[in-house]
mmCIF file of C-alpha atoms in Angstrom:
data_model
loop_
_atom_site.group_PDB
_atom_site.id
_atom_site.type_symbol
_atom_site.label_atom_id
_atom_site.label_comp_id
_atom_site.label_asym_id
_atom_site.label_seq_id
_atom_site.Cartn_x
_atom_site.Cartn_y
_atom_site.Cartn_z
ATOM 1 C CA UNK A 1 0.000 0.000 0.000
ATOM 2 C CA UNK A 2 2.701 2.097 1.098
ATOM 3 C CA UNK A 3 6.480 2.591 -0.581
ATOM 4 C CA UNK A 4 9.218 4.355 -0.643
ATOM 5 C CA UNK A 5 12.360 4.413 -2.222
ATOM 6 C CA UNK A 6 15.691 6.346 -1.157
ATOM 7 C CA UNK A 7 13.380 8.809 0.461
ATOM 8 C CA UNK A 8 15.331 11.911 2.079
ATOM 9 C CA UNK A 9 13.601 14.884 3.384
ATOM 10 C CA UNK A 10 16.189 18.381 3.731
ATOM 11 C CA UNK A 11 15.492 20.852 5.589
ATOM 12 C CA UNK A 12 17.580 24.414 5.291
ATOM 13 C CA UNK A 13 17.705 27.833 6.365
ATOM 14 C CA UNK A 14 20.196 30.237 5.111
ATOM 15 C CA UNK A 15 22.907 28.720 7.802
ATOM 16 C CA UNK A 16 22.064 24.993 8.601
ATOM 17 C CA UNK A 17 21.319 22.122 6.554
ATOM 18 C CA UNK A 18 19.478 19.222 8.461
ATOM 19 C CA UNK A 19 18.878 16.250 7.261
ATOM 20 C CA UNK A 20 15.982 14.722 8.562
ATOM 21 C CA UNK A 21 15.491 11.228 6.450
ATOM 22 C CA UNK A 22 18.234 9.944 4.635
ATOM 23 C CA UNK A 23 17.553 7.362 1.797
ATOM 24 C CA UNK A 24 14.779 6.048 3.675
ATOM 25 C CA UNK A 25 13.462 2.033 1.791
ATOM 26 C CA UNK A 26 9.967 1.350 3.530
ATOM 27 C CA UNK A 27 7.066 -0.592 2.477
ATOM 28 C CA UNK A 28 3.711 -1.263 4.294
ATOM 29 C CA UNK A 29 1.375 -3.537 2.978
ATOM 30 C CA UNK A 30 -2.213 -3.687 3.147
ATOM 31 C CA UNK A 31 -4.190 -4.331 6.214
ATOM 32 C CA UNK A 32 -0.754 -4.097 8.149
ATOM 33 C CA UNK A 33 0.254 -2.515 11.606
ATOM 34 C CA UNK A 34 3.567 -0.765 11.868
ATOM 35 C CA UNK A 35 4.923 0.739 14.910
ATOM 36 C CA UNK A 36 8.028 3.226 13.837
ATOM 37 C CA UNK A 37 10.607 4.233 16.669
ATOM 38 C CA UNK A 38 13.356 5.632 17.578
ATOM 39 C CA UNK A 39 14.976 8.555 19.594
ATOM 40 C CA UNK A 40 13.391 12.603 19.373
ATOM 41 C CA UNK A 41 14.767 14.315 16.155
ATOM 42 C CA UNK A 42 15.411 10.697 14.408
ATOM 43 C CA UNK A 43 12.827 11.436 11.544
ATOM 44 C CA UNK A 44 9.528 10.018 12.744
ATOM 45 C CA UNK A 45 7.012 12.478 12.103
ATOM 46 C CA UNK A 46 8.918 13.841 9.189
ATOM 47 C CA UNK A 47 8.149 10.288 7.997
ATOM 48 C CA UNK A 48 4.429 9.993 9.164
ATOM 49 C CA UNK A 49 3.737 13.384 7.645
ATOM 50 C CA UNK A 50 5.240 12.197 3.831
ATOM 51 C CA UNK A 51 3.231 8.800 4.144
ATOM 52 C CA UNK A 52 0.350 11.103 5.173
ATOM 53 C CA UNK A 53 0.811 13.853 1.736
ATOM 54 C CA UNK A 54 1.302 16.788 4.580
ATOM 55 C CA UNK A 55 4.689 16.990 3.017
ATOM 56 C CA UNK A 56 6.725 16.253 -0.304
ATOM 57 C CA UNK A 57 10.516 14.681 0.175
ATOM 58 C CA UNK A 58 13.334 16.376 -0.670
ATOM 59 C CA UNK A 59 14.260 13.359 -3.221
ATOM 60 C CA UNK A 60 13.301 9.763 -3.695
ATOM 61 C CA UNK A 61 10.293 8.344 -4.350
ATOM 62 C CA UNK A 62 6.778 7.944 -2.703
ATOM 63 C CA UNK A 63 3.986 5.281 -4.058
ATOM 64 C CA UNK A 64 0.499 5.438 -2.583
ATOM 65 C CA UNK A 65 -1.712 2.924 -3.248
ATOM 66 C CA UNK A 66 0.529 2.275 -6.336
ATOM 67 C CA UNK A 67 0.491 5.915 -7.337
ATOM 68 C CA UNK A 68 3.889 7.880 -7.865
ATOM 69 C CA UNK A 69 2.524 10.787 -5.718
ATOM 70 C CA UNK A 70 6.296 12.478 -5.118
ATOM 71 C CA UNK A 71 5.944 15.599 -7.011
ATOM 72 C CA UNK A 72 2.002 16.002 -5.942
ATOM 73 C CA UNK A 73 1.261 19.603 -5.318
ATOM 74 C CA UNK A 74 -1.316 20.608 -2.016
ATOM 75 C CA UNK A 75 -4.261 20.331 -4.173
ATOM 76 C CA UNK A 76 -3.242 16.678 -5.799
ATOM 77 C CA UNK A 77 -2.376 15.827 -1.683
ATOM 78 C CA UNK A 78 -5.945 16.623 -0.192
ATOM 79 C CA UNK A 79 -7.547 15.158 -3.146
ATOM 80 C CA UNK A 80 -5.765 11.755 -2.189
ATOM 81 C CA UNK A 81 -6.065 12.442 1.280
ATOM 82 C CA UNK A 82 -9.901 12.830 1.441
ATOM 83 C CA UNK A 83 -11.171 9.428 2.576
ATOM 84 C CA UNK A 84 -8.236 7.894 2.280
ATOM 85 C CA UNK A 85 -5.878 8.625 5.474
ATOM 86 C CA UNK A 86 -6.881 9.284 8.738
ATOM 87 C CA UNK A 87 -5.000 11.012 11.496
ATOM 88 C CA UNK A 88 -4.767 10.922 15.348
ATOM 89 C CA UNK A 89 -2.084 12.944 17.000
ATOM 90 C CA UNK A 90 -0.597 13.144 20.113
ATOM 91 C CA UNK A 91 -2.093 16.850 20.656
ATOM 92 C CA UNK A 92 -5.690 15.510 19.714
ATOM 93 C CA UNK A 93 -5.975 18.817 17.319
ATOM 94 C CA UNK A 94 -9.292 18.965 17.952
ATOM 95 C CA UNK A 95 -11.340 22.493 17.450
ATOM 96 C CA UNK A 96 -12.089 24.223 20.854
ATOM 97 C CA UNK A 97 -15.162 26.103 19.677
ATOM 98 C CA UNK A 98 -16.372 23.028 18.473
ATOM 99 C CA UNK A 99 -18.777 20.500 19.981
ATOM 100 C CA UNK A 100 -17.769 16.513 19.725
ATOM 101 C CA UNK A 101 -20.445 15.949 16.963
ATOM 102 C CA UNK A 102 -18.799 19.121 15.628
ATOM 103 C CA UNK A 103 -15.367 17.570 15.586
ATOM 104 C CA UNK A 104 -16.267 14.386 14.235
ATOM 105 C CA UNK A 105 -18.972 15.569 11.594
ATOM 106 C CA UNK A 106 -16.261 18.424 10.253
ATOM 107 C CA UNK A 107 -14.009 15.608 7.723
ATOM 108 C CA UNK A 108 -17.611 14.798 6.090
ATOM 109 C CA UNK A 109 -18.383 18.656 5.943
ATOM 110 C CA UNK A 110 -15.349 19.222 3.624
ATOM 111 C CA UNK A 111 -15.965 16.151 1.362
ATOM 112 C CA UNK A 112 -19.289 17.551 0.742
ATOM 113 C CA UNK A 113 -21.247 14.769 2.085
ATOM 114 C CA UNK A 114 -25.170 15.409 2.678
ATOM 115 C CA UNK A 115 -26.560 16.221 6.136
ATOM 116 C CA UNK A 116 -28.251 12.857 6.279
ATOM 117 C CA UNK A 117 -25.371 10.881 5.431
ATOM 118 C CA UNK A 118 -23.348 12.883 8.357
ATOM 119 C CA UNK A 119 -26.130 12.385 10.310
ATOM 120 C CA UNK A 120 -26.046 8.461 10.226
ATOM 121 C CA UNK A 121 -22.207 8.295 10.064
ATOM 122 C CA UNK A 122 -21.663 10.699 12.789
ATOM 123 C CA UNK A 123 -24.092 8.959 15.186
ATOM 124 C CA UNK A 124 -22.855 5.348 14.526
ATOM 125 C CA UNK A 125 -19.132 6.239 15.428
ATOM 126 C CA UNK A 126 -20.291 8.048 18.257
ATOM 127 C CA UNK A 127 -22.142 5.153 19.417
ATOM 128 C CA UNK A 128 -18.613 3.063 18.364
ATOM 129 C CA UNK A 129 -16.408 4.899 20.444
ATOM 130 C CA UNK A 130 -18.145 4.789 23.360
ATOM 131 C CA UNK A 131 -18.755 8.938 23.452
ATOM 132 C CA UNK A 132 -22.897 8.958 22.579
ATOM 133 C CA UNK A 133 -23.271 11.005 25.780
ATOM 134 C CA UNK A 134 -20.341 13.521 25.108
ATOM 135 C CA UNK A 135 -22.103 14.410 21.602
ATOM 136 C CA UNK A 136 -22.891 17.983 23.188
ATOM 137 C CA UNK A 137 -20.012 18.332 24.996
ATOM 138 C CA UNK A 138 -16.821 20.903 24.072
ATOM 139 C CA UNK A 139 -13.456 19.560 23.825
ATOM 140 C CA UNK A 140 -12.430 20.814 27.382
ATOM 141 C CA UNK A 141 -14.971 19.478 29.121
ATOM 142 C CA UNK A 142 -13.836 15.804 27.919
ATOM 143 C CA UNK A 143 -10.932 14.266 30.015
ATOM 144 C CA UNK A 144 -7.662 13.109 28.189
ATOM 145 C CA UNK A 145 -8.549 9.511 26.661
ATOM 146 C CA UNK A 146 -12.314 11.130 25.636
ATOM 147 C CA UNK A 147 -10.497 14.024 23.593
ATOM 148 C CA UNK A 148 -7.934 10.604 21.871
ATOM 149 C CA UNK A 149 -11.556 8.953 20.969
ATOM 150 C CA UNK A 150 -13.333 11.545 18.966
ATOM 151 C CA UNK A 151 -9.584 11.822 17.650
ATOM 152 C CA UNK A 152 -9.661 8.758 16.275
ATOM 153 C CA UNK A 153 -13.589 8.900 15.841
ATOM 154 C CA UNK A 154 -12.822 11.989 13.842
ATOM 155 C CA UNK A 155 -9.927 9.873 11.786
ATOM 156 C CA UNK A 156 -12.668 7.255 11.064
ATOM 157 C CA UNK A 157 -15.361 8.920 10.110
ATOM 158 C CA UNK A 158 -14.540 9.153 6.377
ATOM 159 C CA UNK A 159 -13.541 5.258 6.700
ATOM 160 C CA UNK A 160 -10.095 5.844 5.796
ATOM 161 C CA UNK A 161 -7.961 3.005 4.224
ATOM 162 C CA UNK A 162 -4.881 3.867 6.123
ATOM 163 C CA UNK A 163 -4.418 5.638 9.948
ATOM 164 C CA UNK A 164 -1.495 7.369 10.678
ATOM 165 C CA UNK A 165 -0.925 7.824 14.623
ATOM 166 C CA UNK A 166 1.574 10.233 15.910
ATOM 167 C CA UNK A 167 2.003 9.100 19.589
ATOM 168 C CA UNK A 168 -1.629 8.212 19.726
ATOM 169 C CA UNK A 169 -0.685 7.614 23.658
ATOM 170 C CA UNK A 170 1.558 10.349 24.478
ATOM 171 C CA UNK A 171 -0.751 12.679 26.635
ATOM 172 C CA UNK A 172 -2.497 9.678 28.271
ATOM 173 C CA UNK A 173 -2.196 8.211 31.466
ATOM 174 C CA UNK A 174 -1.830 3.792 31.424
ATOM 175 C CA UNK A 175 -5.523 2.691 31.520
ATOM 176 C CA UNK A 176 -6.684 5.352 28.927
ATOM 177 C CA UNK A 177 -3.678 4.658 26.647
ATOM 178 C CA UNK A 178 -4.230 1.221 26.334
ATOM 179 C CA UNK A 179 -8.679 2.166 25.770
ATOM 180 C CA UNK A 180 -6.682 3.461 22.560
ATOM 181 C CA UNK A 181 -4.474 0.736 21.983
ATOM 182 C CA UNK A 182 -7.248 -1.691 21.844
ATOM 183 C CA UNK A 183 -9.308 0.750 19.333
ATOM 184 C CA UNK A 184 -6.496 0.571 17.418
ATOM 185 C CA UNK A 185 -5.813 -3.068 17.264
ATOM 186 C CA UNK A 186 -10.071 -3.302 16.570
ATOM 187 C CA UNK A 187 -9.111 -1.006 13.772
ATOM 188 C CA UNK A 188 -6.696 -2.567 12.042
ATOM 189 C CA UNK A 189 -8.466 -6.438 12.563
ATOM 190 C CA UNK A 190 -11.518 -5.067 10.886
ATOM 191 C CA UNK A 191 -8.869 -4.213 7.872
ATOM 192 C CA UNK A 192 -7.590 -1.099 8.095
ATOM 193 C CA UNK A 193 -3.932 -0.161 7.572
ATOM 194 C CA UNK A 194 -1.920 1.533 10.716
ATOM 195 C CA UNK A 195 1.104 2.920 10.591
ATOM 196 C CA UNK A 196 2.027 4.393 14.227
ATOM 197 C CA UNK A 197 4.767 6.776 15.592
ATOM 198 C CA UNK A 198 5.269 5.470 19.444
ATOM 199 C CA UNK A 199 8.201 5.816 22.454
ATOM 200 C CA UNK A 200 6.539 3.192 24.098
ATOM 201 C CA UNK A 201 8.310 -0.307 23.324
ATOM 202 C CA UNK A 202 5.372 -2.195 25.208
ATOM 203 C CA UNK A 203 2.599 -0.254 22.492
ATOM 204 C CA UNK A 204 5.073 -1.007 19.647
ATOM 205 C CA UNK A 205 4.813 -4.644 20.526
ATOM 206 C CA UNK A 206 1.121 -4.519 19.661
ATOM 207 C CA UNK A 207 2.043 -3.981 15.587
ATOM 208 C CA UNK A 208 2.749 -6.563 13.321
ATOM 209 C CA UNK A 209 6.457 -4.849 12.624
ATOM 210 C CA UNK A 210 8.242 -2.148 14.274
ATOM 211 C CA UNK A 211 10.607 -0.362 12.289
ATOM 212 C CA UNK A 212 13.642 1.428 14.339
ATOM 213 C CA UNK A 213 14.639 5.004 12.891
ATOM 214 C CA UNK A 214 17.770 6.521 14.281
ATOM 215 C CA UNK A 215 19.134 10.270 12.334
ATOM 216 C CA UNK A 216 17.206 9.780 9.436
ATOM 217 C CA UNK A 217 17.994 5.867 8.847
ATOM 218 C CA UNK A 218 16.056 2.571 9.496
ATOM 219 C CA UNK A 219 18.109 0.835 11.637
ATOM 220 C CA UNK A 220 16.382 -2.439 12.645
ATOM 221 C CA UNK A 221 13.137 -3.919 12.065
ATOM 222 C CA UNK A 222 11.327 -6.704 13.619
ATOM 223 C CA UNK A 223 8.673 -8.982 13.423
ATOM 224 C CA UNK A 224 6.292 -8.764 16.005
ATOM 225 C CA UNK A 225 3.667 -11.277 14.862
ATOM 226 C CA UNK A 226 2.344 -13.254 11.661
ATOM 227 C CA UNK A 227 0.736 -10.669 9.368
ATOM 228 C CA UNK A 228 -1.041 -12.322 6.560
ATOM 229 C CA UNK A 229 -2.216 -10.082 3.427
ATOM 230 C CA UNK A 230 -5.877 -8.859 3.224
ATOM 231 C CA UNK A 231 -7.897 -11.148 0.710
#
């Protein structure tokens, strides 16, 4: 689903040069779960956001889905984007002024889906997550592991082939983090593809792979357990 080849992502200023991949090889195949890690500043989320088309590489090449989508500009990204990728972030980036249903309906909103389709596809994930009663309720008012869940209700809602997790458990204490681990694993048994960023070695060991990244470079990878392709 996912390759790249001798992907390296730059970044410069008019006195430093860093180098933040460097000939990166990666592949992630359908229906997988990958857990990437490695130290702060190692390339992670510069990773997570080219798999996710928030950024172009510096060189290389990117296939998604089988398309070359390297040289995509913004508008050829969120085209490819829209119901296809998912995100949930560490943050939870979710809208302040915004109610749950809010947050959650808001991906459907900018694909132009009907009210009546939002409607049904908002309340079912609502009633998914486990958040039905929180449909009123403002971001701050929710407690850490309710913000993650219309995070990752929010990343479903356009049923996404692919999630892309940036420390999905980051801001969360033990017993909500692993409420979100177990959504995730759900997730990906029902089909869909995860790719997740994660510190936590005992989180990692829930993917199928976990890829090691250290300045730039995969360094190690390792089988976790038997991952058998989709169909």
């Amino acid at each position: 689903m996912l390759q790249t080849a001798n992907l390296s992502k730059v970044f410069r200023t008019e006195i430093v040069e860093t180098t933040a991949l460097n000939r990166v090889n990666f592949e992630v195949k359908k229906g997988e779960f990958v857990a990437i890690m490695g130290p702060s500043g190692c390339g992670k989320s510069t990773l997570l956001n080219i798999l996710g088309l928030l950024d172009n590489p510096s060189s290389g090449t990117y296939y998604f889905d089988g398309i070359d989508v390297t040289h995509f500009n913004e508008s050829q990204r969120t085209r490819i984007r829209k119901g296809n990728i998912g995100f949930v972030f560490q943050s939870f980036n979710l809208i302040d002024e915004l109610t749950v249903y809010e947050n959650i309906e808001l991906p459907l909103i900018a694909m132009k889906a009907s009210g009546s389709v939002r409607k049904e596809k908002v309340e079912r994930i609502l009633e998914q997550m486990r958040i039905a009663h929180r449909r009123k309720h403002f971001p701050k008012q929710l407690s850490g592991g309710q913000q993650q869940r219309v995070a990752v209700a929010r990343a479903l809602i356009t049923d996404p082939k692919l999630i892309l997790a940036d420390e999905p458990t980051g801001n969360l204490d033990s017993v909500n983090g692993e409420q979100v681990m177990q959504l995730l694993e759900e997730l990906n048994a029902s089909g869909t593809t995860i790719v997740m960023v994660t510190h936590s070695l005992s989180h990692a060991d829930r993917a199928h792979r976990i890829v090691n990244l250290f300045d730039g470079h995969i360094v190690t990878e390792r089988i976790e357990r038997e991952f058998h392709i989709a169909g």
